[in-house]
Coordinates of C-alpha atoms and ligand atoms in Angstrom, one line a residue:
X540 CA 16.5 -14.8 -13.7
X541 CA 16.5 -11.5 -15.3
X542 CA 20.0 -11.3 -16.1
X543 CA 19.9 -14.8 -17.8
X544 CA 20.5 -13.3 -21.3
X545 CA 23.0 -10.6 -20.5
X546 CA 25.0 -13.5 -18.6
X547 CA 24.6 -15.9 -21.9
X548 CA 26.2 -13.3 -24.3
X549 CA 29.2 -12.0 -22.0
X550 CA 32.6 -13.9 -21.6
X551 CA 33.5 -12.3 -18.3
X552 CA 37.1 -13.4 -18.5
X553 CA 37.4 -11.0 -21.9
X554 CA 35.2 -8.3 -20.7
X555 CA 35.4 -5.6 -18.7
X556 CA 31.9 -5.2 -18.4
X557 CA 30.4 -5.9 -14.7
X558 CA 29.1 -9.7 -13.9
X559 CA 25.9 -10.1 -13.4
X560 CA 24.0 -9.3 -10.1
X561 CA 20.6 -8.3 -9.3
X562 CA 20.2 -5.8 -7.0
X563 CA 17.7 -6.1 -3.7
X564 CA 16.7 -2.5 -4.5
X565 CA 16.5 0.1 -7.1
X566 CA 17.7 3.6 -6.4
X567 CA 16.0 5.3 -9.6
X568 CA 18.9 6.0 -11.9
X569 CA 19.2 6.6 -15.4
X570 CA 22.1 6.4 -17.7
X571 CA 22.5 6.8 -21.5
X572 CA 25.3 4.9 -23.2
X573 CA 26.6 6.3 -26.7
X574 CA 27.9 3.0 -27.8
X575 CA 30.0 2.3 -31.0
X576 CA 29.6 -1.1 -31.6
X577 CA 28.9 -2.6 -35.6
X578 CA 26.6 0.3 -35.9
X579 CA 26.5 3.8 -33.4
X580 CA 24.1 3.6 -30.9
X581 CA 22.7 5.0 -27.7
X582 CA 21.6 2.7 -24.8
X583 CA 18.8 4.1 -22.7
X584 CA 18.8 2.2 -19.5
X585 CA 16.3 2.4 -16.5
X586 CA 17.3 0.9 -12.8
X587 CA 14.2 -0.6 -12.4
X588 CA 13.4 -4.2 -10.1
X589 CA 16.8 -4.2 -9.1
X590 CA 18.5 -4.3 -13.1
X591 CA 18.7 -1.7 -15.9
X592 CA 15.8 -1.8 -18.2
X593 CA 18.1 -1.4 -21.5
X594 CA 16.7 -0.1 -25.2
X595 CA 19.2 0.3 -28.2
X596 CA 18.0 3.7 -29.4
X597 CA 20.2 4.5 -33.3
X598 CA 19.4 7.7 -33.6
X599 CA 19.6 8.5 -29.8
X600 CA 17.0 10.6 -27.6
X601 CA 15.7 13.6 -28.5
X602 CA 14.4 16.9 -26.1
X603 CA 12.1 17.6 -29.6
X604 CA 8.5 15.7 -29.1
X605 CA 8.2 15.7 -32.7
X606 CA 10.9 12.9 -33.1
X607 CA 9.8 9.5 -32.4
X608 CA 12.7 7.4 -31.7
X609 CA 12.9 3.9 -32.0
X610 CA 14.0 1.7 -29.2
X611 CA 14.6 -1.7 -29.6
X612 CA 14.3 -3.6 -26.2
X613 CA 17.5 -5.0 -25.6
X614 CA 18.4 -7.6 -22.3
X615 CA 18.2 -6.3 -18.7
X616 CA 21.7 -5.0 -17.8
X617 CA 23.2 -5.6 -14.0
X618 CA 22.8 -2.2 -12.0
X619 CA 26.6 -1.8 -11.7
X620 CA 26.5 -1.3 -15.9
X621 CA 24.8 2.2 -14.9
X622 CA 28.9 4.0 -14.8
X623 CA 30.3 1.9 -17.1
X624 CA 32.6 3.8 -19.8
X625 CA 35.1 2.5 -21.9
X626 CA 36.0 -0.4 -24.7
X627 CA 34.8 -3.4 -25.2
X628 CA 37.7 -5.8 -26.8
X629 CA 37.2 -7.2 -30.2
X630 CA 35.7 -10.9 -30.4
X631 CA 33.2 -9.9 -27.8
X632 CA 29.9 -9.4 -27.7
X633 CA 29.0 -5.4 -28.5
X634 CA 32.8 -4.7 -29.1
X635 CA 33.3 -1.2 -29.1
X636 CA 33.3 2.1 -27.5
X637 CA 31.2 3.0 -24.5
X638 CA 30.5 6.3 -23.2
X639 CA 28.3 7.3 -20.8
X640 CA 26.6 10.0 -22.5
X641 CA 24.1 10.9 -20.1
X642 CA 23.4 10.0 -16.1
X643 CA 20.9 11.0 -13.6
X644 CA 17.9 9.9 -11.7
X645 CA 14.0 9.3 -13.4
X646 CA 10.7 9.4 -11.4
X647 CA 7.9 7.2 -12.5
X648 CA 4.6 9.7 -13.8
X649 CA 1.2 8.4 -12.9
X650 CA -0.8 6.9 -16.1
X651 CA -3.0 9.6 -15.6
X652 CA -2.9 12.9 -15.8
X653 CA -3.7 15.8 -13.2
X654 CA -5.5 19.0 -15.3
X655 CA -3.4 17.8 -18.2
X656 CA -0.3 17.6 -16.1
X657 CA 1.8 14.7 -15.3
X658 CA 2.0 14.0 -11.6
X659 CA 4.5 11.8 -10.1
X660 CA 3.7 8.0 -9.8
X661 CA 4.9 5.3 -8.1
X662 CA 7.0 2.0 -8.8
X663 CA 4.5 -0.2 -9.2
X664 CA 2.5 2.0 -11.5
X665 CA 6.3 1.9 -13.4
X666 CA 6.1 -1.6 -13.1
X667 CA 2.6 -1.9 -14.3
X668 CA 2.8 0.4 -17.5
X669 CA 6.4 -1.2 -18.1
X670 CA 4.8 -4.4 -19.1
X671 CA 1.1 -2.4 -20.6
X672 CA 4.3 -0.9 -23.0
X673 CA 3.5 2.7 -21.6
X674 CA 5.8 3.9 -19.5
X675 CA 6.2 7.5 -18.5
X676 CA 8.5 9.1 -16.6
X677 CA 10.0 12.5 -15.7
X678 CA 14.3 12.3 -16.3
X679 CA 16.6 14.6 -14.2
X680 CA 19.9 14.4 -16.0
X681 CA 22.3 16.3 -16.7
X682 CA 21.3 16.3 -20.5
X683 CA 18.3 14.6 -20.6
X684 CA 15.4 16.6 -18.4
X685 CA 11.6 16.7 -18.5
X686 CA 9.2 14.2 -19.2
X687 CA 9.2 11.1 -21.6
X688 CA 6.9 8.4 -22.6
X689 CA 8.5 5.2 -23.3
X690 CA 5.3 3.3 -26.0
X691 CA 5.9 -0.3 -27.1
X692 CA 5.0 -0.6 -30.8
X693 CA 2.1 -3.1 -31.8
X694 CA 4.0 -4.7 -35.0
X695 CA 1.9 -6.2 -37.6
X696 CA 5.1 -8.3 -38.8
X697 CA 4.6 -12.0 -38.4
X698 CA 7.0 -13.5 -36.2
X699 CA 7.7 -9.8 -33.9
X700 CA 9.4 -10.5 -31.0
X701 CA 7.5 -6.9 -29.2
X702 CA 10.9 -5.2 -28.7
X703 CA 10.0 -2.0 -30.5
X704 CA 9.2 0.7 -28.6
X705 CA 9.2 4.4 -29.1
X706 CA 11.1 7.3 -27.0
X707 CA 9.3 10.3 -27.0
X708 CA 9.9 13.5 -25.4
X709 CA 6.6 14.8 -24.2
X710 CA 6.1 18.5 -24.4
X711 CA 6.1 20.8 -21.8
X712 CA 9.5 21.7 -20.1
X713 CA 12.8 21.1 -21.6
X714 CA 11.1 21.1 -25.0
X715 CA 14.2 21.6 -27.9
X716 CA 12.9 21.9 -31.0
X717 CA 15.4 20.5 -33.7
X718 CA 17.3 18.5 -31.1
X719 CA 21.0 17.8 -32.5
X720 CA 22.0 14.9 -30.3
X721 CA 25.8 15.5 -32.0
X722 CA 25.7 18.9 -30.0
X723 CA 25.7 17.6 -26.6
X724 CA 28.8 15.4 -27.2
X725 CA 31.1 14.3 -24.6
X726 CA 31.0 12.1 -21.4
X727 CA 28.7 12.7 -18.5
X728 CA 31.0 11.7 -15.7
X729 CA 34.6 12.1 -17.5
X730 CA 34.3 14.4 -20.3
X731 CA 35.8 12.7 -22.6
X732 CA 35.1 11.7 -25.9
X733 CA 34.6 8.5 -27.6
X734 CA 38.1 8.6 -29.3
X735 CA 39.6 9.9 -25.8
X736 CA 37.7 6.7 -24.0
X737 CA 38.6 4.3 -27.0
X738 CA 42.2 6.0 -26.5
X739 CA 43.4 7.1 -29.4
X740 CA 43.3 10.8 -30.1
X741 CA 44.2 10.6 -33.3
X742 CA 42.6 7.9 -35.1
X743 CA 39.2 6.7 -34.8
X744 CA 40.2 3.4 -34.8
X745 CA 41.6 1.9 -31.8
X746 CA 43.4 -1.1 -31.3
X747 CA 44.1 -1.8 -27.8
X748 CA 42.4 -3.4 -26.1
X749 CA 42.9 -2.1 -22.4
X750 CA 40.5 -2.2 -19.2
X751 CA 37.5 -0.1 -19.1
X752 CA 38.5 3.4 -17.1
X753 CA 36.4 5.3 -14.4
X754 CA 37.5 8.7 -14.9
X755 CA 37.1 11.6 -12.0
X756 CA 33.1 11.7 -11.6
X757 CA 32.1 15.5 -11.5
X758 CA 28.7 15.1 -9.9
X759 CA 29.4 15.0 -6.6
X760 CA 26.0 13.5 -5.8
X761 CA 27.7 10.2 -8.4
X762 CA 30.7 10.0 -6.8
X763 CA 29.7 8.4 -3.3
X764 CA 27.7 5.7 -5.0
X765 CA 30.4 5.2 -7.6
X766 CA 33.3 5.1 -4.6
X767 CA 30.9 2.4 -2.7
X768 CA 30.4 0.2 -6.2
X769 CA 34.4 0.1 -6.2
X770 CA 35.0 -0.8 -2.8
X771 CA 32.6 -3.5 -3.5
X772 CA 34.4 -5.3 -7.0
X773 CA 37.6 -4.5 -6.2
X774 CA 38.6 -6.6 -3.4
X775 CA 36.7 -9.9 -4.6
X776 CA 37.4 -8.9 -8.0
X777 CA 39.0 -12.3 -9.6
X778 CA 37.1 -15.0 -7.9
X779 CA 33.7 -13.0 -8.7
X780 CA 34.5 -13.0 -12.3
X781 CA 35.3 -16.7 -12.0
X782 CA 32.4 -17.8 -10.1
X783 CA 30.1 -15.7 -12.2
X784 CA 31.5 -17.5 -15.4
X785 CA 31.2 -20.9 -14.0
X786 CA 27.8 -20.2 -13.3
X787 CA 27.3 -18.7 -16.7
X788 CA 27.3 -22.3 -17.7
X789 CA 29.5 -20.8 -20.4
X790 CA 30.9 -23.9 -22.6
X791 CA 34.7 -22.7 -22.1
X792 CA 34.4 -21.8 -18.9
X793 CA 33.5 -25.5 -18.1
X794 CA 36.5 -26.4 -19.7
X795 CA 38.6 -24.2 -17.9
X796 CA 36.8 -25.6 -15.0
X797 CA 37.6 -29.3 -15.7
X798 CA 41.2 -28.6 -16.7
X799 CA 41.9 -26.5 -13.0
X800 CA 40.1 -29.7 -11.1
Ligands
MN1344 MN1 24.7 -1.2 -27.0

């Protein structure tokens, strides 16, 4: 159900990205995707009811409470999306870059809180101020620390679907005033950047269009749950994709279904 949209925008045949699959539990990660699709982005994604919460944030988080950043609610990723890095080919949907800026784990704060403080919460208060549009949480990444409030925008525009929320860092610990989120450049888990991932070193522009790459992980805490996601896709890899597709009820994968029958 909740991966209905992701499913309808993919081509898994073209992509690399992961098929869709909704996970029986959620083990409270977070990752950050610097994304350079038509216009450079950062995807903040939850794991959260066994998918990834997802908001596009352009200007990308900040550790200064003073900036407000807009987050447009985007579909519910599969869990699996949490590591992915690398390119997206042309034709497809989001085409472009993808970087995995940021990575870690986020506890869910309790709506109210204790002498001022935030205290932690539980899931289903996450649940609960998820769909109130008020979420807060406390992120421990390796850029991305402290705690945020995640506030869904009441729009007075006719005709506003509710995606726009706000990311704001609350004050307290981890506070950077004048965040530059150019500063903290580079890949979480490979250190690379996005013209390293996209590679092509010397151009910004990259034309090939070769499989998405999971570079040596450096947080050893990552790696085992990174080593058990590959074990899982790689065996069963090709039918997956194709039995995923069919399901997709994609037009040409219909086709391609009536043509090999
Ligand atoms: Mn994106």
């Amino acid at each position: 159900m909740a991966l209905e949209e992701y499913t309808r925008k993919r081509r898994f045949s073209e992509t690399p990205e992961p098929a869709p699959k909704v996970e029986k539990k959620s083990r409270h990660r977070f990752v950050v995707q610097k994304h350079r699709a038509t216009r450079l982005h950062y995807d903040f994604r939850l794991e959260m009811e066994g998918v990834l919460k997802s908001w596009a944030v352009p200007k990308g988080p900040s550790l200064d409470p003073a900036d407000k950043r807009l987050a447009m609610q985007v579909e519910d990723h599969p869990v699996s999306y949490f590591d992915f890095e690398g390119i997206i080919p042309e034709g497809n949907y989001g085409a472009g870059t993808v970087m995995v800026w940021d990575v870690g784990t986020w506890e869910p704060l309790s709506p109210v809180p204790v002498k001022g403080k935030f205290v932690p919460g539980t899931e289903a208060e996450a649940s609960a101020m998820l769909k109130h549009g008020d979420l807060k949480i406390r992120l421990h990444g390796k850029k991305l620390k402290g705690d945020f409030a995640l506030v869904r925008m009441r729009s007075r525009r006719p005709g506003s679907k509710g995606t726009e929320w706000l990311l704001i860092k609350k004050k307290g610990e981890y506070v950077v005033p004048g965040y530059d989120v150019e500063q903290y450049d580079g890949s979480a888990i490979t250190g690379r950047s996005m013209r390293e991932i996209a590679g092509d070193e010397g151009s910004a522009e990259w034309q090939s269009s070769r499989k998405a790459s999971r570079g040596k992980v450096k947080a050893p805490w990552l790696e085992e749950t990174l080593a058990k996601l590959e074990s899982k896709k790689k065996p069963a890899r090709g039918t997956i994709v194709q039995q995923e597709t069919v399901s997709g009820t994609h037009a040409r994968a219909l086709k391609k279904k009536k043509k090999l029958s």
